[in-house]
mmCIF file of C-alpha atoms and ligand atoms in Angstrom:
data_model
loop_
_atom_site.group_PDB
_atom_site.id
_atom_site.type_symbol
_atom_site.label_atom_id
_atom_site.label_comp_id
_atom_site.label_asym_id
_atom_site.label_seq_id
_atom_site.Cartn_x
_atom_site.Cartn_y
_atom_site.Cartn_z
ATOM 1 C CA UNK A 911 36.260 5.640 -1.633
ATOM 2 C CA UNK A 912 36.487 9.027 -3.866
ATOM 3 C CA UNK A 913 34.249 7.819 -5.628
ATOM 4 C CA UNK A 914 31.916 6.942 -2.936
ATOM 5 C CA UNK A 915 32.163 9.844 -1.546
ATOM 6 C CA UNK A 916 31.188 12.218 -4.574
ATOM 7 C CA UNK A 917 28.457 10.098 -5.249
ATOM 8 C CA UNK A 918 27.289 10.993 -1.506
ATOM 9 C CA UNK A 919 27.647 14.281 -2.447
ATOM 10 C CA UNK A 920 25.814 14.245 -5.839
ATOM 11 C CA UNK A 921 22.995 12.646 -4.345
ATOM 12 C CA UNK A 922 22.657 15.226 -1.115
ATOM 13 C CA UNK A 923 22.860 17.888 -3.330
ATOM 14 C CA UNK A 924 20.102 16.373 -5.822
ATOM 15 C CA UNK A 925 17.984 13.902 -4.335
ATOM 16 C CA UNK A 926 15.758 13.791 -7.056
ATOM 17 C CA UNK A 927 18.353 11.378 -8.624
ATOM 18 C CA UNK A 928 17.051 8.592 -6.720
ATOM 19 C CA UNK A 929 13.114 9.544 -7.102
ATOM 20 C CA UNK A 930 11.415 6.555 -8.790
ATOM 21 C CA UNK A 931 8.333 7.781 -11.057
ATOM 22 C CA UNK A 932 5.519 5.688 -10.246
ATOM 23 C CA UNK A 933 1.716 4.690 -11.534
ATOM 24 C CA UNK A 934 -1.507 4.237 -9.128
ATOM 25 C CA UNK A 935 -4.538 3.508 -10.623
ATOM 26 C CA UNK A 936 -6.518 2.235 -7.460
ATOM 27 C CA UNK A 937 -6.899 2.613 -3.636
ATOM 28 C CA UNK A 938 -3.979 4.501 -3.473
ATOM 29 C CA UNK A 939 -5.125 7.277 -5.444
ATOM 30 C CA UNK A 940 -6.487 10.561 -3.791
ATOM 31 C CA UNK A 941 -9.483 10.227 -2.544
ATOM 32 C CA UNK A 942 -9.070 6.614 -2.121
ATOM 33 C CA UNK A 943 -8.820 3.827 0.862
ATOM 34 C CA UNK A 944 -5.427 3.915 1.323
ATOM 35 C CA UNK A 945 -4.166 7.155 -0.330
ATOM 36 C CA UNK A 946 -3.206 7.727 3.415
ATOM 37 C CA UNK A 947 -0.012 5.148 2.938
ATOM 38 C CA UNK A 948 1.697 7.623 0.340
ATOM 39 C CA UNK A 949 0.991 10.486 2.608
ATOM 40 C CA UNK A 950 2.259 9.191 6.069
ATOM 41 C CA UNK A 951 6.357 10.431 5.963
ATOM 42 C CA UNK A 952 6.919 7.082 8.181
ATOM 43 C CA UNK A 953 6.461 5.113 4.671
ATOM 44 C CA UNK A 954 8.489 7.345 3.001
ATOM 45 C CA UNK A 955 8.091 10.282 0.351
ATOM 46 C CA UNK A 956 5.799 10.669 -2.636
ATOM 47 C CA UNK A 957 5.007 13.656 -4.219
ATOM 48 C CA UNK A 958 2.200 13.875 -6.701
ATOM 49 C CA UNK A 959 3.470 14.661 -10.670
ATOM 50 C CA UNK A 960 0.554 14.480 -13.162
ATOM 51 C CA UNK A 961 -2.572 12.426 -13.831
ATOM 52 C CA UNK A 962 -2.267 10.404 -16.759
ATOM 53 C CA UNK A 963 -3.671 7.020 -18.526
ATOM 54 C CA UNK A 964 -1.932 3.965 -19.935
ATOM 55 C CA UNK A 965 -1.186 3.861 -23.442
ATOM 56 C CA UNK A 966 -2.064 0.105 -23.402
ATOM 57 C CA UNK A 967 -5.245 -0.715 -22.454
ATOM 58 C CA UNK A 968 -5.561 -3.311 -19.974
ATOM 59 C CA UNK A 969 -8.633 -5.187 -17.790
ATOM 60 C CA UNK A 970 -8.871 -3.278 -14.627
ATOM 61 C CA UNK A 971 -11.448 -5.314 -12.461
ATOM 62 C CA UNK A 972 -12.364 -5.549 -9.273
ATOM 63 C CA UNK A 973 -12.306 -9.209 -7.482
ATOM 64 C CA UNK A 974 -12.073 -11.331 -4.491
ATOM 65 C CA UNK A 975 -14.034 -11.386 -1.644
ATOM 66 C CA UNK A 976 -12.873 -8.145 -0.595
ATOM 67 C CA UNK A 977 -13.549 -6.553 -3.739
ATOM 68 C CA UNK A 978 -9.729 -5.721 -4.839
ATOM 69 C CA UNK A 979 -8.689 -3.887 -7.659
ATOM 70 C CA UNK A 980 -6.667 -6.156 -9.901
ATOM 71 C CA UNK A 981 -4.961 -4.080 -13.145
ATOM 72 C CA UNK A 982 -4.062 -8.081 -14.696
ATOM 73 C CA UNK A 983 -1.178 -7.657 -17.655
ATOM 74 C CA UNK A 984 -3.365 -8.497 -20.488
ATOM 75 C CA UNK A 985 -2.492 -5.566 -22.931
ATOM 76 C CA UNK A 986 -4.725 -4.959 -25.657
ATOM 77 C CA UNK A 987 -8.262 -6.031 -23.864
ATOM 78 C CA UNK A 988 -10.143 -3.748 -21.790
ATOM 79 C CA UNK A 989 -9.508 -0.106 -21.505
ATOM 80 C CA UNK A 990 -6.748 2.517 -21.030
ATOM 81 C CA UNK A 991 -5.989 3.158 -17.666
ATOM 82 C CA UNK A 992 -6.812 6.459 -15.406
ATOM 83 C CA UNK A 993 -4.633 6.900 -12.710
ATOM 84 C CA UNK A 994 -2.134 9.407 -11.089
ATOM 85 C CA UNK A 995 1.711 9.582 -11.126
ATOM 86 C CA UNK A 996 4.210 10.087 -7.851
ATOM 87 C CA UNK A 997 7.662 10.699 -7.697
ATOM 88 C CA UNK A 998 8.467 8.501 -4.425
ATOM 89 C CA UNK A 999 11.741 7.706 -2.823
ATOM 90 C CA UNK A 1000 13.454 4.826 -2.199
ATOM 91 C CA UNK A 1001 12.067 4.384 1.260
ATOM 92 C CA UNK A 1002 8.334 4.293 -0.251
ATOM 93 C CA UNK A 1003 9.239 2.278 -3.121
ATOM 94 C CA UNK A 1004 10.372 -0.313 -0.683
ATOM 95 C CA UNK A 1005 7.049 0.089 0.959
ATOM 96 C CA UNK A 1006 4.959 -0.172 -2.173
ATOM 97 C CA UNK A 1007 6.668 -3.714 -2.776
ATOM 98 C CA UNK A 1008 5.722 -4.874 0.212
ATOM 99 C CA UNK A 1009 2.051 -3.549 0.473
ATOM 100 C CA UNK A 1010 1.618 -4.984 -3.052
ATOM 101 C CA UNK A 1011 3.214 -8.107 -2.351
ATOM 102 C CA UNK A 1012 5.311 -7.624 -4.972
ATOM 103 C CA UNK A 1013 6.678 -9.862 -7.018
ATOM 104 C CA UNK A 1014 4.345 -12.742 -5.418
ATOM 105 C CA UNK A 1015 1.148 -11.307 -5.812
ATOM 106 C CA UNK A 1016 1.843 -7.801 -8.195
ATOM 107 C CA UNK A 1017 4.671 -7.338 -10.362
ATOM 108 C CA UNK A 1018 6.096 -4.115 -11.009
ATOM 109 C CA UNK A 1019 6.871 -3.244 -14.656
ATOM 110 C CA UNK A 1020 7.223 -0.507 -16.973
ATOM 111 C CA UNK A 1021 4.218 1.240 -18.566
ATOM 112 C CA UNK A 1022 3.780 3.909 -20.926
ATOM 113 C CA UNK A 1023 1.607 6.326 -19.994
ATOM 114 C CA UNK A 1024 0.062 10.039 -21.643
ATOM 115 C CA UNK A 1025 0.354 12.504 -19.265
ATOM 116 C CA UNK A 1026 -2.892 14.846 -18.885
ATOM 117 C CA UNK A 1027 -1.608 17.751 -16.983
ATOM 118 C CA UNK A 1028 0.714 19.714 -15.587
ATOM 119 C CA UNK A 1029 4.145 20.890 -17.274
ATOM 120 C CA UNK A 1030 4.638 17.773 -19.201
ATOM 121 C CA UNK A 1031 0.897 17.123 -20.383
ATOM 122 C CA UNK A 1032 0.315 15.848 -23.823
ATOM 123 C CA UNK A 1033 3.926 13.658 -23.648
ATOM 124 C CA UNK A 1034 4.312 10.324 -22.920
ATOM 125 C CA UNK A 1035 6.407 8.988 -20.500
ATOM 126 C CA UNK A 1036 7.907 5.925 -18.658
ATOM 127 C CA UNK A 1037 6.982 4.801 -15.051
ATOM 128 C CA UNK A 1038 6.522 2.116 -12.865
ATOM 129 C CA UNK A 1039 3.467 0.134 -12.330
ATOM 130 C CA UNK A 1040 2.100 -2.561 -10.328
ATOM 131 C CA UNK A 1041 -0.202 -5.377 -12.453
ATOM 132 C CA UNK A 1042 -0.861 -9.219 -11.940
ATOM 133 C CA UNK A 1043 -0.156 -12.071 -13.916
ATOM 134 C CA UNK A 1044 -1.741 -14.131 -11.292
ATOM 135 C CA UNK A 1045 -5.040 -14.027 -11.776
ATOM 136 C CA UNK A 1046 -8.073 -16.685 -11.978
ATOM 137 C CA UNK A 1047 -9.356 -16.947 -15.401
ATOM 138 C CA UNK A 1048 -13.024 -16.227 -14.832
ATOM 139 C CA UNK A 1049 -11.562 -12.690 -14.238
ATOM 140 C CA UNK A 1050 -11.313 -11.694 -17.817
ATOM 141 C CA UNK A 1051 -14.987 -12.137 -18.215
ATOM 142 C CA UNK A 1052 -15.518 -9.701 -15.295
ATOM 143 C CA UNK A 1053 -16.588 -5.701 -16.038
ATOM 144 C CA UNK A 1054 -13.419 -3.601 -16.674
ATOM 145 C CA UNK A 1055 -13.297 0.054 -15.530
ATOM 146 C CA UNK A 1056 -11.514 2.997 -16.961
ATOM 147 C CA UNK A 1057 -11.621 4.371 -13.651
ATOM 148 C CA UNK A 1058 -11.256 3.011 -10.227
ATOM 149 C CA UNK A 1059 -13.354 4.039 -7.050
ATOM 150 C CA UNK A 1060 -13.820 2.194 -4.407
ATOM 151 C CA UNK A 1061 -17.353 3.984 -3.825
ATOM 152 C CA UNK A 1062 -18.403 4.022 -7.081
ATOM 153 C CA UNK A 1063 -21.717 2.869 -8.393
ATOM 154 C CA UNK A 1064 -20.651 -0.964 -9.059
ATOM 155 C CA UNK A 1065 -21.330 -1.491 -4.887
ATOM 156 C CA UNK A 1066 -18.379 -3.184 -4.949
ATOM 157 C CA UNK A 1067 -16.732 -1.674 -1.847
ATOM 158 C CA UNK A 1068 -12.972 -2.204 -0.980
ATOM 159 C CA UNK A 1069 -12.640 -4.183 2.269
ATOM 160 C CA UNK A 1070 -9.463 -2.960 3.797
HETATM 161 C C1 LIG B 1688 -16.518 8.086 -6.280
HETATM 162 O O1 LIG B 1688 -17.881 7.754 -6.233
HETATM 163 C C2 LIG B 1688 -18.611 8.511 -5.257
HETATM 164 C C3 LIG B 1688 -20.015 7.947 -5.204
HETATM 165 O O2 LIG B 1688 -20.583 7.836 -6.493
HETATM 166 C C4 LIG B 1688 -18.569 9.987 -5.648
HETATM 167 O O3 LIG B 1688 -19.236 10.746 -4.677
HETATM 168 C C5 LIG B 1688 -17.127 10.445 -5.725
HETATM 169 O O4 LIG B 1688 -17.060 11.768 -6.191
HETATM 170 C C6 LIG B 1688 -16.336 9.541 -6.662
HETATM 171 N N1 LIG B 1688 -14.942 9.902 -6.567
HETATM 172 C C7 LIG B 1688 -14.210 10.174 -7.620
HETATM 173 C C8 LIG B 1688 -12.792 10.516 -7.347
HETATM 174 O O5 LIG B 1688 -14.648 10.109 -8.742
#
């Protein structure tokens, strides 16, 4: 119980302790379709670090009917990965999973990533990501992007 309650304490007085550091490299990057889901406090808290890219490179391509980004874990075949980095709380991690469909349809792992700006730019560090191992084959033959945007010149446009 002692303990219990000066871990309550520990964590009111730095909440940062249970932050989770995590990796977008599609629509919910600013900007993009639903970049409005990290922002909206009813989903929970994330708070933008640094833009950064994998250190890995991986296919990033955009499939299904609806014109999905799909990041599949294939390391080592396409290209290194731009995306942005949020500090998020528990409460939106739990919300990521879900909107992902993690683990059915995305699994969240660890990625290495370069960061490109703020405080820390130039380092590498850890984070979370979400990627697919559950992916049709044809896939890998389809054009990889460095870069996601939903309105970007491929035409392919997200359907929500
Ligand atoms: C996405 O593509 C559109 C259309 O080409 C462009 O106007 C917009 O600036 C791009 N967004 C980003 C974040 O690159």
């Amino acid at each position: 119980m002692k303990g219990f309650v000066l871990l309550s304490v520990i964590v009111s007085v730095f909440p940062a302790v249970h932050m989770t550091l995590i990796f977008v490299y599609g629509t919910l990057k600013k900007d993009q379709p639903n970049y409005l889901l990290m922002r909206n406090p009813d989903n929970g808290q994330a708070e933008f670090v640094a833009h950064a890219r994998t250190v890995e490179r991986y296919p990033l391509v955009i499939a299904t009917k609806n014109n999905i980004p799909f990041l599949l874990n294939v390391p080592e075949t396409g290209q290194r990965i731009q995306g942005e980095i949020y500090s998020v709380d528990k409460k939106m991690l739990d919300f990521l999973d879900e909107f992902e469909e993690c683990p059915e349809l995305y699994q969240r792992t660890t990625v290495q990533l370069e960061v490109q700006d703020g405080p820390k730019s130039g380092s590498i560090i850890k984070a979370f990501m979400y990627s697919t191992t559950t992916y049709e084959p044809e896939w890998l033959q389809k054009p990889t992007y460095e870069s996601y945007n939903a309105s970007g010149d491929h035409g392919l446009r997200y359907v929500p």
